[in-house]
């Protein structure tokens, strides 16, 4: 009993002494832990940003001094002026700046001179070297004058070389041989819009298929179509092409001696009359 009484007295005395040394304010433990957590996150974020910059923007390996073009791009279209623009705009630049911030500006600059370029893809494979793949849009037609070939993309024409594989399978448009001395086709749609020309060509392709030879005479907007049956069909692009093709289709169906027709002139007379030359 004596020990129990002593213990109780000691406890009372200890509590009194603790009251004397109690802090005059309450320590905000939760706030301190929250501050430490936020500070840790900020520190990790700053460290990550510094690491990211040092390993990308400030790393010497990612500054471009060599440019490699894909063999597929070169095979399709190898005009030196196109690749010179890309090299001039990329050399000395940081790879990540090029890929995420400057690519669209470079593409716009390239398309001012070569509008058939639809995209440029950048990739990094080795130190200070940029790999470039040029993506080309679909061509409308190929234009041939004697031994020269041009690509036709909307209203823009550009010279193609025999080793260029760009759009070899599209419909070819021949121009008369007396124009063979010309070195450009900027005048081709001077007095006849490209949109009308393309619309009429699509009607002709739909009617004759892809198996025909097409000769176009600028300024007069006349055309000769040599179809697979060795017939020559004369068309006038300044008149309703569909109406002329309907007339040709009428001859196929109802002319008894159509197989003997060698030349069919749909452009010279009124809409319901044609001129034919038989074998």
Tab-separated table of C-alpha atoms in Angstrom:
chain	number	residue	atom	x	y	z
A	1	UNK	CA	0.000	0.000	0.000
A	2	UNK	CA	2.834	2.343	0.851
A	3	UNK	CA	4.337	1.906	-2.675
A	4	UNK	CA	1.045	2.638	-4.345
A	5	UNK	CA	0.613	5.818	-2.388
A	6	UNK	CA	4.154	6.897	-3.273
A	7	UNK	CA	3.559	6.252	-6.971
A	8	UNK	CA	0.414	8.384	-6.974
A	9	UNK	CA	2.239	11.231	-5.268
A	10	UNK	CA	5.071	10.990	-7.828
A	11	UNK	CA	2.651	11.152	-10.736
A	12	UNK	CA	0.920	14.238	-9.377
A	13	UNK	CA	4.250	15.890	-8.826
A	14	UNK	CA	5.417	14.983	-12.394
A	15	UNK	CA	2.266	16.396	-13.952
A	16	UNK	CA	2.710	19.649	-12.059
A	17	UNK	CA	6.302	19.937	-13.286
A	18	UNK	CA	5.247	19.255	-16.914
A	19	UNK	CA	2.694	22.029	-16.728
A	20	UNK	CA	5.440	24.428	-15.832
A	21	UNK	CA	7.445	23.596	-19.017
A	22	UNK	CA	4.536	23.424	-21.522
A	23	UNK	CA	5.166	25.441	-24.723
A	24	UNK	CA	3.124	28.611	-25.089
A	25	UNK	CA	2.071	27.594	-28.668
A	26	UNK	CA	1.018	24.475	-30.550
A	27	UNK	CA	3.436	23.039	-33.139
A	28	UNK	CA	1.619	22.629	-36.546
A	29	UNK	CA	2.913	19.181	-37.376
A	30	UNK	CA	0.591	18.688	-40.376
A	31	UNK	CA	1.621	22.004	-41.949
A	32	UNK	CA	5.293	21.175	-41.538
A	33	UNK	CA	4.843	17.782	-43.173
A	34	UNK	CA	2.906	19.393	-46.028
A	35	UNK	CA	5.667	21.964	-46.538
A	36	UNK	CA	8.321	19.237	-46.598
A	37	UNK	CA	6.271	17.298	-49.177
A	38	UNK	CA	5.828	20.330	-51.435
A	39	UNK	CA	9.480	21.275	-51.123
A	40	UNK	CA	10.496	17.727	-52.085
A	41	UNK	CA	8.258	17.822	-55.168
A	42	UNK	CA	9.649	21.193	-56.249
A	43	UNK	CA	13.192	19.955	-55.756
A	44	UNK	CA	12.538	16.802	-57.803
A	45	UNK	CA	10.873	18.855	-60.552
A	46	UNK	CA	13.770	21.323	-60.744
A	47	UNK	CA	16.255	18.463	-60.832
A	48	UNK	CA	14.258	16.768	-63.627
A	49	UNK	CA	14.124	19.988	-65.683
A	50	UNK	CA	17.865	20.533	-65.285
A	51	UNK	CA	18.532	16.922	-66.263
A	52	UNK	CA	16.197	17.198	-69.259
A	53	UNK	CA	17.884	20.347	-70.536
A	54	UNK	CA	21.376	18.978	-70.006
A	55	UNK	CA	20.530	15.743	-71.832
A	56	UNK	CA	18.690	17.391	-74.751
A	57	UNK	CA	19.017	21.120	-75.423
A	58	UNK	CA	22.483	21.568	-73.955
A	59	UNK	CA	23.973	18.257	-75.019
A	60	UNK	CA	26.452	18.835	-77.892
A	61	UNK	CA	25.544	15.511	-79.551
A	62	UNK	CA	22.107	16.851	-80.503
A	63	UNK	CA	23.349	19.828	-82.500
A	64	UNK	CA	23.083	19.039	-86.219
A	65	UNK	CA	26.127	19.221	-88.483
A	66	UNK	CA	25.320	16.374	-90.880
A	67	UNK	CA	22.056	15.725	-92.739
A	68	UNK	CA	21.160	12.357	-94.290
A	69	UNK	CA	18.191	12.040	-96.665
A	70	UNK	CA	16.266	8.796	-97.071
A	71	UNK	CA	16.984	6.833	-100.239
A	72	UNK	CA	13.252	6.649	-100.946
A	73	UNK	CA	12.975	10.453	-101.016
A	74	UNK	CA	16.021	10.803	-103.273
A	75	UNK	CA	14.705	8.147	-105.648
A	76	UNK	CA	11.315	9.832	-105.965
A	77	UNK	CA	12.545	13.373	-106.515
A	78	UNK	CA	16.156	14.510	-106.269
A	79	UNK	CA	16.083	18.207	-107.096
A	80	UNK	CA	19.178	19.642	-105.274
A	81	UNK	CA	17.349	22.900	-104.521
A	82	UNK	CA	14.802	21.063	-102.359
A	83	UNK	CA	17.395	19.359	-100.178
A	84	UNK	CA	19.546	22.489	-99.980
A	85	UNK	CA	16.661	24.381	-98.361
A	86	UNK	CA	16.274	21.658	-95.730
A	87	UNK	CA	20.020	21.505	-95.026
A	88	UNK	CA	20.334	25.280	-94.714
A	89	UNK	CA	17.434	25.450	-92.250
A	90	UNK	CA	18.562	22.526	-90.063
A	91	UNK	CA	22.357	22.749	-89.900
A	92	UNK	CA	23.604	24.002	-86.530
A	93	UNK	CA	20.189	23.662	-84.887
A	94	UNK	CA	19.267	21.492	-81.912
A	95	UNK	CA	17.427	18.311	-82.887
A	96	UNK	CA	14.613	18.769	-80.358
A	97	UNK	CA	14.086	22.416	-81.298
A	98	UNK	CA	13.820	21.338	-84.948
A	99	UNK	CA	11.447	18.464	-84.309
A	100	UNK	CA	9.011	20.183	-81.966
A	101	UNK	CA	9.243	23.898	-82.728
A	102	UNK	CA	10.782	24.663	-86.154
A	103	UNK	CA	9.544	21.816	-88.338
A	104	UNK	CA	6.330	23.559	-89.442
A	105	UNK	CA	8.234	26.729	-90.401
A	106	UNK	CA	10.723	24.721	-92.461
A	107	UNK	CA	7.882	22.827	-94.150
A	108	UNK	CA	6.138	26.096	-95.058
A	109	UNK	CA	9.382	27.427	-96.530
A	110	UNK	CA	9.894	24.262	-98.594
A	111	UNK	CA	6.300	24.279	-99.875
A	112	UNK	CA	6.704	27.818	-101.198
A	113	UNK	CA	9.132	26.389	-103.765
A	114	UNK	CA	7.946	22.769	-103.882
A	115	UNK	CA	4.220	22.672	-102.991
A	116	UNK	CA	3.953	18.929	-103.673
A	117	UNK	CA	5.893	18.219	-100.444
A	118	UNK	CA	3.262	17.192	-97.904
A	119	UNK	CA	5.500	16.567	-94.882
A	120	UNK	CA	9.072	16.306	-93.606
A	121	UNK	CA	9.991	13.744	-90.952
A	122	UNK	CA	13.032	14.286	-88.709
A	123	UNK	CA	14.738	11.512	-86.750
A	124	UNK	CA	18.012	11.160	-84.836
A	125	UNK	CA	20.162	8.068	-85.230
A	126	UNK	CA	23.771	9.132	-84.521
A	127	UNK	CA	25.835	11.950	-83.052
A	128	UNK	CA	25.282	15.369	-84.708
A	129	UNK	CA	23.393	13.737	-87.602
A	130	UNK	CA	19.819	14.400	-88.692
A	131	UNK	CA	17.892	11.841	-90.759
A	132	UNK	CA	15.303	13.395	-93.076
A	133	UNK	CA	12.444	11.726	-94.926
A	134	UNK	CA	10.576	13.927	-97.416
A	135	UNK	CA	6.934	12.908	-98.002
A	136	UNK	CA	5.398	13.887	-101.345
A	137	UNK	CA	1.735	14.462	-102.074
A	138	UNK	CA	-0.105	12.715	-104.926
A	139	UNK	CA	0.576	14.208	-108.343
A	140	UNK	CA	-2.281	15.141	-110.651
A	141	UNK	CA	-0.653	14.378	-114.024
A	142	UNK	CA	2.638	14.014	-115.854
A	143	UNK	CA	3.174	16.338	-118.830
A	144	UNK	CA	5.421	15.244	-121.701
A	145	UNK	CA	6.960	17.346	-124.467
A	146	UNK	CA	9.181	15.265	-126.738
A	147	UNK	CA	11.913	14.002	-124.363
A	148	UNK	CA	11.084	16.191	-121.355
A	149	UNK	CA	8.715	15.253	-118.530
A	150	UNK	CA	7.084	17.604	-116.026
A	151	UNK	CA	5.078	16.818	-112.955
A	152	UNK	CA	1.783	18.660	-112.638
A	153	UNK	CA	0.600	19.369	-109.103
A	154	UNK	CA	-2.432	21.636	-109.109
A	155	UNK	CA	-1.226	24.709	-111.062
A	156	UNK	CA	2.465	24.057	-110.312
A	157	UNK	CA	4.761	22.315	-112.824
A	158	UNK	CA	8.285	21.052	-112.229
A	159	UNK	CA	10.786	19.140	-114.314
A	160	UNK	CA	11.216	15.401	-113.716
A	161	UNK	CA	14.172	13.305	-114.770
A	162	UNK	CA	14.156	9.799	-116.182
A	163	UNK	CA	15.459	8.301	-112.935
A	164	UNK	CA	12.782	9.977	-110.789
A	165	UNK	CA	10.155	7.461	-109.711
A	166	UNK	CA	7.748	10.128	-108.512
A	167	UNK	CA	4.237	9.347	-109.789
A	168	UNK	CA	5.165	7.199	-112.765
A	169	UNK	CA	1.751	5.561	-112.758
A	170	UNK	CA	-0.390	8.686	-113.154
A	171	UNK	CA	-2.069	9.723	-116.411
A	172	UNK	CA	0.326	11.301	-118.916
A	173	UNK	CA	-0.550	14.388	-120.948
A	174	UNK	CA	1.381	14.981	-124.144
A	175	UNK	CA	1.921	18.442	-125.572
A	176	UNK	CA	2.598	19.014	-129.310
A	177	UNK	CA	6.188	18.539	-130.493
A	178	UNK	CA	6.582	22.172	-131.622
A	179	UNK	CA	6.713	23.186	-127.931
A	180	UNK	CA	9.774	21.018	-127.247
A	181	UNK	CA	12.123	24.017	-127.024
A	182	UNK	CA	10.423	25.392	-123.912
A	183	UNK	CA	12.103	25.014	-120.534
A	184	UNK	CA	9.047	25.610	-118.307
A	185	UNK	CA	5.250	25.250	-118.345
A	186	UNK	CA	4.242	28.284	-116.285
A	187	UNK	CA	2.017	29.435	-119.131
A	188	UNK	CA	0.086	26.164	-119.422
A	189	UNK	CA	-3.035	27.397	-117.598
A	190	UNK	CA	-2.758	31.043	-118.521
A	191	UNK	CA	-6.191	31.312	-120.150
A	192	UNK	CA	-7.785	28.073	-118.949
A	193	UNK	CA	-8.021	27.286	-115.252
A	194	UNK	CA	-6.439	24.195	-113.785
A	195	UNK	CA	-9.614	23.343	-111.865
A	196	UNK	CA	-11.644	23.155	-115.081
A	197	UNK	CA	-8.896	21.170	-116.758
A	198	UNK	CA	-8.726	18.652	-113.917
A	199	UNK	CA	-12.510	18.258	-113.840
A	200	UNK	CA	-12.611	17.555	-117.580
A	201	UNK	CA	-9.658	15.182	-117.379
A	202	UNK	CA	-11.380	13.209	-114.627
A	203	UNK	CA	-14.426	12.842	-116.888
A	204	UNK	CA	-12.228	11.592	-119.738
A	205	UNK	CA	-10.392	9.140	-117.483
A	206	UNK	CA	-13.700	7.841	-116.135
A	207	UNK	CA	-14.980	7.340	-119.670
A	208	UNK	CA	-11.898	5.854	-121.373
A	209	UNK	CA	-10.180	4.294	-118.367
A	210	UNK	CA	-6.412	4.599	-118.021
A	211	UNK	CA	-5.580	2.927	-121.312
A	212	UNK	CA	-5.416	5.862	-123.711
A	213	UNK	CA	-2.971	8.402	-125.115
A	214	UNK	CA	-3.869	12.036	-124.568
A	215	UNK	CA	-2.498	15.042	-126.516
A	216	UNK	CA	-3.455	18.523	-125.335
A	217	UNK	CA	-3.145	21.740	-127.362
A	218	UNK	CA	-2.769	24.765	-125.082
A	219	UNK	CA	-4.338	28.137	-125.902
A	220	UNK	CA	-6.959	26.472	-128.128
A	221	UNK	CA	-7.889	24.048	-125.293
A	222	UNK	CA	-8.366	21.219	-127.774
A	223	UNK	CA	-7.352	17.605	-127.215
A	224	UNK	CA	-6.818	14.371	-129.089
A	225	UNK	CA	-7.599	11.080	-127.409
A	226	UNK	CA	-6.091	7.924	-128.898
A	227	UNK	CA	-8.028	5.093	-127.323
A	228	UNK	CA	-7.221	1.384	-127.167
A	229	UNK	CA	-9.280	0.718	-130.326
A	230	UNK	CA	-6.893	2.876	-132.385
A	231	UNK	CA	-9.508	5.557	-132.838
A	232	UNK	CA	-8.725	9.274	-132.577
A	233	UNK	CA	-11.302	11.356	-130.724
A	234	UNK	CA	-11.146	15.163	-130.963
A	235	UNK	CA	-12.429	17.049	-127.903
A	236	UNK	CA	-12.986	20.725	-127.153
A	237	UNK	CA	-12.287	21.674	-123.524
A	238	UNK	CA	-14.130	24.981	-123.934
A	239	UNK	CA	-17.345	23.110	-124.573
A	240	UNK	CA	-19.213	20.691	-122.344
A	241	UNK	CA	-16.923	17.635	-122.169
A	242	UNK	CA	-19.602	15.362	-120.726
A	243	UNK	CA	-21.921	16.237	-123.561
A	244	UNK	CA	-19.202	15.384	-126.089
A	245	UNK	CA	-18.537	12.064	-124.360
A	246	UNK	CA	-22.264	11.312	-124.341
A	247	UNK	CA	-22.274	11.879	-128.106
A	248	UNK	CA	-19.343	9.491	-128.483
A	249	UNK	CA	-21.156	6.919	-126.349
A	250	UNK	CA	-24.236	7.342	-128.568
A	251	UNK	CA	-22.120	6.504	-131.634
A	252	UNK	CA	-20.757	3.387	-129.967
A	253	UNK	CA	-24.275	2.131	-129.223
A	254	UNK	CA	-26.163	3.116	-132.362
A	255	UNK	CA	-23.774	3.654	-135.293
A	256	UNK	CA	-23.907	0.472	-137.387
A	257	UNK	CA	-20.469	0.971	-138.920
A	258	UNK	CA	-18.778	2.346	-135.759
A	259	UNK	CA	-15.977	-0.206	-136.071
A	260	UNK	CA	-14.924	1.535	-139.296
A	261	UNK	CA	-14.679	4.968	-137.714
A	262	UNK	CA	-11.018	6.021	-137.542
A	263	UNK	CA	-11.334	9.685	-136.490
A	264	UNK	CA	-14.241	11.208	-134.587
A	265	UNK	CA	-14.412	14.992	-134.378
A	266	UNK	CA	-16.627	16.109	-131.494
A	267	UNK	CA	-15.450	19.706	-131.314
A	268	UNK	CA	-16.052	21.327	-134.700
A	269	UNK	CA	-19.833	21.338	-135.193
A	270	UNK	CA	-22.921	21.903	-133.098
A	271	UNK	CA	-23.575	19.791	-130.025
A	272	UNK	CA	-25.730	17.255	-131.891
A	273	UNK	CA	-23.423	16.817	-134.905
A	274	UNK	CA	-20.052	15.114	-135.349
A	275	UNK	CA	-17.530	14.613	-138.117
A	276	UNK	CA	-16.221	11.115	-138.700
A	277	UNK	CA	-13.544	9.691	-140.966
A	278	UNK	CA	-13.789	6.042	-141.854
A	279	UNK	CA	-11.122	3.559	-142.801
